[in-house]
Amino acid sequence: MILDKIDELLKEVAEMSAKNAEDIEQLRLKYLSKKGEINAIMADFRSVAADQKKTVGIKINELKQAAINKINELRDQVATVETGNENIDLTRTSYPIPLGTRHPLTIVKNEIVDIFQRMGFTLYQGPEIDDDNHVFTMLNFAADHPARDMQDTFFISQNPNDVTKNVILRSHTSGDEAHYMETHKPPIRMLCPGRVYRNEAISARAHCFFHQVEGLYVDKGVSFTDLKQVLLSFAREMFGADTKIRLRPSYFPFTEPSAEMDISCNICGGEGCSFCKHTGWVEILGCGMVDPHDLEACGIDSNVYTGYAFGMGVERITNLKYRVNDLRLFSENDTRFLEEFKSAY
Ligand SMILES: [Zn+2]
């Protein structure tokens, strides 16, 4: 008896139809509300014989689920009809299409490349996985130089008999200079932007990968004065025509003499502020005259040719231009951060 009633209701549920939300609400009230058909059957359930309770119970659940599914299905149908063709405004433009943004490091790298390309530098990109020979040995790093240590460099494979054959993730883009000088004859005027890797704990100020741009100029009669003038032009293009530079003596294995370059603080204009630690100067790059050892190691006669090289961190320049002082932001892919650079290029 009760099973007949359930079958009848299942048939009704299967045949339910609705034109709008109001119809659906009526159906919901009729079948699924407190005083609805299904609850009425539940009340009858008490009088079902004990040996039939299991069969009837399963059937009631089936009915209830069928009613819920059907009503959801009708809701979807009605929603589709309500936003159907007759409601589409065909005259409405599909714009604005949300445009992506260039990554801030790409914006700044492109700007650096653009400035040096206008000064006649050509682009070169070397391998990120390189050998010790090109990254260290040819560039005059002593065999016991700390940069070769596992603390600083990621090793792909180590050769116990010959360190120069160790395969590593490059820890600077200087290896590109060795590759280039090995395969090109002077005059050389080359710029190599790229990603480099170091075995560092990740924090706001250090990361296991970052980006550099290095430049190399080798020809007859290249002097430190040429280097200084090119860097002054770069600083003025990058940070404004009033920018001043100063060079401080420094040390790098692959250049002699070596210097670090500061620019007048682009925040306070050299007056002194918290960003420049009240000195009026901020460091932006390292540079120097290519060590004759490196030229010879690459088959270039150091008695005939001289050269200069410089290298800068793209993250550092980006921080100076856009005040991004947490390196982690660059690789976290947070679109709220990335979208701040929408207008930057
Ligand atoms: Zn300042």
Short mmCIF file of C-alpha atoms in Angstrom, two decimals, residues 34-268:
data_model
loop_
_atom_site.label_atom_id
_atom_site.label_comp_id
_atom_site.label_asym_id
_atom_site.label_seq_id
_atom_site.Cartn_x
_atom_site.Cartn_y
_atom_site.Cartn_z
CA LYS A 34 7.16 20.05 6.40
CA LYS A 35 3.59 19.53 5.38
CA GLY A 36 4.52 18.08 1.99
CA GLU A 37 3.80 14.66 0.49
CA ILE A 38 7.11 13.11 1.43
CA ASN A 39 6.83 14.07 5.09
CA ALA A 40 3.31 12.61 5.10
CA ILE A 41 4.73 9.29 3.90
CA MET A 42 7.35 9.48 6.68
CA ALA A 43 4.47 9.73 9.17
CA ASP A 44 2.89 6.58 7.70
CA PHE A 45 6.24 4.83 7.99
CA ARG A 46 5.57 4.19 11.69
CA SER A 47 2.75 1.84 10.86
CA VAL A 48 4.81 -0.26 8.44
CA ALA A 49 5.38 -3.84 9.57
CA ALA A 50 8.82 -4.42 11.12
CA ASP A 51 9.95 -6.87 8.40
CA GLN A 52 9.15 -4.31 5.67
CA LYS A 53 10.68 -1.25 7.31
CA LYS A 54 14.05 -1.69 5.58
CA THR A 55 12.58 -1.94 2.05
CA VAL A 56 10.19 0.95 2.60
CA GLY A 57 12.90 3.10 4.26
CA ILE A 58 15.19 2.73 1.25
CA LYS A 59 12.32 3.57 -1.10
CA ILE A 60 11.40 6.74 0.84
CA ASN A 61 15.01 7.96 0.72
CA GLU A 62 15.06 7.29 -3.01
CA LEU A 63 11.92 9.37 -3.42
CA LYS A 64 13.26 12.24 -1.36
CA GLN A 65 16.54 12.33 -3.27
CA ALA A 66 14.71 12.16 -6.59
CA ALA A 67 12.57 15.15 -5.59
CA ILE A 68 15.62 17.20 -4.51
CA ASN A 69 17.53 16.36 -7.71
CA LYS A 70 14.56 17.18 -9.91
CA ILE A 71 13.98 20.54 -8.25
CA ASN A 72 17.67 21.45 -8.62
CA GLU A 73 17.50 20.42 -12.25
CA LEU A 74 14.43 22.63 -12.81
CA ARG A 75 16.19 25.55 -11.10
CA ASP A 76 19.13 25.23 -13.53
CA GLN A 77 16.75 25.06 -16.49
CA VAL A 78 14.86 28.16 -15.40
CA ALA A 79 18.11 30.05 -14.73
CA THR A 80 19.34 29.21 -18.25
CA VAL A 81 16.06 30.37 -19.76
CA GLU A 82 16.17 33.61 -17.79
CA THR A 83 19.63 34.49 -19.13
CA GLY A 84 18.81 33.07 -22.54
CA ASN A 85 19.23 34.64 -25.94
CA GLU A 86 16.46 37.18 -25.61
CA ASN A 87 18.32 38.79 -22.67
CA ILE A 88 21.74 39.06 -24.30
CA ASP A 89 22.72 42.54 -25.38
CA LEU A 90 24.41 41.86 -28.70
CA THR A 91 25.48 45.49 -29.06
CA ARG A 92 27.59 45.32 -25.93
CA THR A 93 31.33 45.33 -26.64
CA SER A 94 33.43 42.41 -25.43
CA TYR A 95 36.09 44.85 -24.16
CA PRO A 96 37.78 45.48 -21.88
CA ILE A 97 39.57 42.17 -22.08
CA PRO A 98 41.59 41.90 -18.86
CA LEU A 99 45.20 42.17 -20.05
CA GLY A 100 48.03 40.42 -18.28
CA THR A 101 51.00 42.39 -17.04
CA ARG A 102 54.69 42.05 -17.65
CA HIS A 103 56.61 40.88 -14.61
CA PRO A 104 58.40 43.81 -12.91
CA LEU A 105 61.78 42.09 -13.38
CA THR A 106 61.07 41.74 -17.11
CA ILE A 107 60.10 45.41 -17.32
CA VAL A 108 63.34 46.52 -15.66
CA LYS A 109 65.53 44.01 -17.53
CA ASN A 110 64.05 45.20 -20.84
CA GLU A 111 64.75 48.80 -19.88
CA ILE A 112 68.40 48.01 -19.02
CA VAL A 113 68.83 46.03 -22.26
CA ASP A 114 67.22 48.82 -24.28
CA ILE A 115 69.63 51.45 -22.91
CA PHE A 116 72.74 49.40 -23.66
CA GLN A 117 71.48 48.27 -27.05
CA ARG A 118 71.21 51.91 -28.03
CA MET A 119 74.92 52.19 -27.09
CA GLY A 120 75.76 49.36 -29.49
CA PHE A 121 75.79 46.33 -27.19
CA THR A 122 74.54 43.05 -28.70
CA LEU A 123 72.62 40.45 -26.72
CA TYR A 124 73.93 37.05 -25.73
CA GLN A 125 72.41 34.32 -23.58
CA GLY A 126 74.54 31.52 -22.20
CA PRO A 127 73.56 28.29 -20.44
CA GLU A 128 72.05 28.28 -16.94
CA ILE A 129 73.57 24.84 -16.37
CA ASP A 130 77.26 25.34 -16.96
CA ASP A 131 80.64 23.91 -16.01
CA ASP A 132 83.06 25.13 -13.37
CA ASN A 133 85.58 25.98 -16.08
CA HIS A 134 83.47 28.75 -17.63
CA VAL A 135 81.85 30.01 -14.43
CA PHE A 136 84.98 30.07 -12.26
CA THR A 137 88.30 28.81 -13.63
CA MET A 138 88.49 30.90 -16.81
CA LEU A 139 87.45 33.90 -14.76
CA ASN A 140 90.41 33.66 -12.43
CA PHE A 141 88.66 32.21 -9.37
CA ALA A 142 91.32 30.50 -7.25
CA ALA A 143 90.84 26.76 -6.67
CA ASP A 144 89.97 27.42 -3.03
CA HIS A 145 87.73 30.44 -3.66
CA PRO A 146 84.68 30.29 -1.34
CA ALA A 147 82.28 30.76 -4.31
CA ARG A 148 83.19 27.21 -5.39
CA ASP A 149 82.01 25.91 -2.05
CA MET A 150 78.87 23.80 -1.85
CA GLN A 151 77.55 26.42 0.55
CA ASP A 152 77.18 28.88 -2.29
CA THR A 153 76.82 26.89 -5.47
CA PHE A 154 74.30 24.26 -6.58
CA PHE A 155 76.04 21.26 -8.10
CA ILE A 156 74.48 19.08 -10.80
CA SER A 157 77.45 16.69 -10.70
CA GLN A 158 80.94 16.77 -9.26
CA ASN A 159 84.07 15.38 -10.82
CA PRO A 160 86.42 14.18 -8.06
CA ASN A 161 89.47 14.26 -10.36
CA ASP A 162 88.98 17.65 -12.01
CA VAL A 163 86.95 20.46 -10.42
CA THR A 164 86.82 22.35 -13.72
CA LYS A 165 84.54 19.58 -15.04
CA ASN A 166 82.00 20.01 -12.22
CA VAL A 167 78.55 20.73 -13.65
CA ILE A 168 76.77 23.51 -11.76
CA LEU A 169 73.86 25.92 -11.84
CA ARG A 170 75.64 29.16 -12.67
CA SER A 171 76.01 31.47 -9.68
CA HIS A 172 76.58 34.54 -11.85
CA THR A 173 76.19 35.48 -15.50
CA SER A 174 79.94 36.09 -15.82
CA GLY A 175 80.26 32.61 -17.35
CA ASP A 176 78.54 34.06 -20.43
CA GLU A 177 81.49 36.39 -20.86
CA ALA A 178 83.88 33.41 -20.96
CA HIS A 179 81.63 31.61 -23.48
CA TYR A 180 81.38 34.70 -25.64
CA MET A 181 85.08 35.57 -25.62
CA GLU A 182 85.91 31.95 -26.45
CA THR A 183 83.81 32.05 -29.58
CA HIS A 184 84.04 35.68 -30.73
CA LYS A 185 87.00 37.80 -31.76
CA PRO A 186 87.27 41.46 -30.64
CA PRO A 187 85.85 44.00 -31.00
CA ILE A 188 83.31 42.64 -28.53
CA ARG A 189 80.44 44.68 -27.14
CA MET A 190 78.04 42.24 -25.49
CA LEU A 191 75.27 42.26 -22.93
CA CYS A 192 74.10 39.06 -21.19
CA PRO A 193 70.96 39.16 -19.06
CA GLY A 194 69.98 35.98 -17.24
CA ARG A 195 68.94 34.05 -14.18
CA VAL A 196 71.49 32.84 -11.66
CA TYR A 197 71.31 30.47 -8.69
CA ARG A 198 72.84 30.43 -5.23
CA ASN A 199 72.46 28.10 -2.33
CA GLU A 200 70.96 30.62 0.09
CA ALA A 201 68.16 30.42 2.64
CA ILE A 202 65.15 32.33 1.25
CA SER A 203 64.34 35.58 3.06
CA ALA A 204 63.30 39.13 2.21
CA ARG A 205 66.91 39.92 1.31
CA ALA A 206 68.20 36.65 -0.19
CA HIS A 207 66.83 34.10 -2.62
CA CYS A 208 68.04 30.91 -4.24
CA PHE A 209 67.67 32.48 -7.67
CA PHE A 210 67.83 36.02 -8.98
CA HIS A 211 68.67 37.92 -12.15
CA GLN A 212 71.72 39.73 -13.43
CA VAL A 213 72.70 41.75 -16.46
CA GLU A 214 76.38 41.84 -17.35
CA GLY A 215 78.12 43.79 -20.04
CA LEU A 216 81.49 43.24 -21.70
CA TYR A 217 83.50 45.45 -24.01
CA VAL A 218 86.83 44.27 -25.45
CA ASP A 219 88.81 46.14 -28.11
CA LYS A 220 92.10 47.88 -28.67
CA GLY A 221 92.65 50.81 -26.30
CA VAL A 222 89.57 50.34 -24.07
CA SER A 223 90.16 52.23 -20.83
CA PHE A 224 88.57 52.78 -17.45
CA THR A 225 87.43 56.19 -18.68
CA ASP A 226 85.28 54.49 -21.35
CA LEU A 227 83.73 52.32 -18.67
CA LYS A 228 82.94 55.28 -16.45
CA GLN A 229 81.32 57.25 -19.29
CA VAL A 230 79.13 54.33 -20.38
CA LEU A 231 77.97 53.74 -16.81
CA LEU A 232 77.26 57.43 -16.28
CA SER A 233 75.09 57.45 -19.42
CA PHE A 234 73.30 54.34 -18.22
CA ALA A 235 72.63 55.80 -14.75
CA ARG A 236 71.22 59.00 -16.24
CA GLU A 237 68.98 57.13 -18.67
CA MET A 238 67.76 54.77 -15.97
CA PHE A 239 67.35 57.12 -13.02
CA GLY A 240 67.12 60.61 -14.48
CA ALA A 241 69.36 63.27 -16.04
CA ASP A 242 70.46 64.72 -12.67
CA THR A 243 71.85 61.41 -11.43
CA LYS A 244 75.46 61.49 -10.23
CA ILE A 245 77.73 58.46 -9.95
CA ARG A 246 80.75 57.60 -7.85
CA LEU A 247 83.13 54.65 -8.13
CA ARG A 248 84.64 53.00 -5.06
CA PRO A 249 87.62 50.59 -5.27
CA SER A 250 86.53 47.00 -4.82
CA TYR A 251 87.66 43.46 -5.60
CA PHE A 252 86.37 40.84 -8.04
CA PRO A 253 88.50 37.88 -9.19
CA PHE A 254 87.85 38.59 -12.87
CA THR A 255 88.55 42.32 -13.06
CA GLU A 256 91.57 44.47 -12.17
CA PRO A 257 91.17 47.20 -11.12
CA SER A 258 87.63 46.64 -9.82
CA ALA A 259 85.05 49.12 -8.55
CA GLU A 260 81.58 49.33 -7.17
CA MET A 261 79.36 52.08 -8.47
CA ASP A 262 76.94 54.17 -6.43
CA ILE A 263 74.38 56.59 -7.78
CA SER A 264 73.11 59.65 -5.97
CA CYS A 265 70.02 58.46 -4.05
CA ASN A 266 67.06 58.66 -6.42
CA ILE A 267 64.65 59.15 -3.51
CA CYS A 268 66.16 62.18 -1.79
#
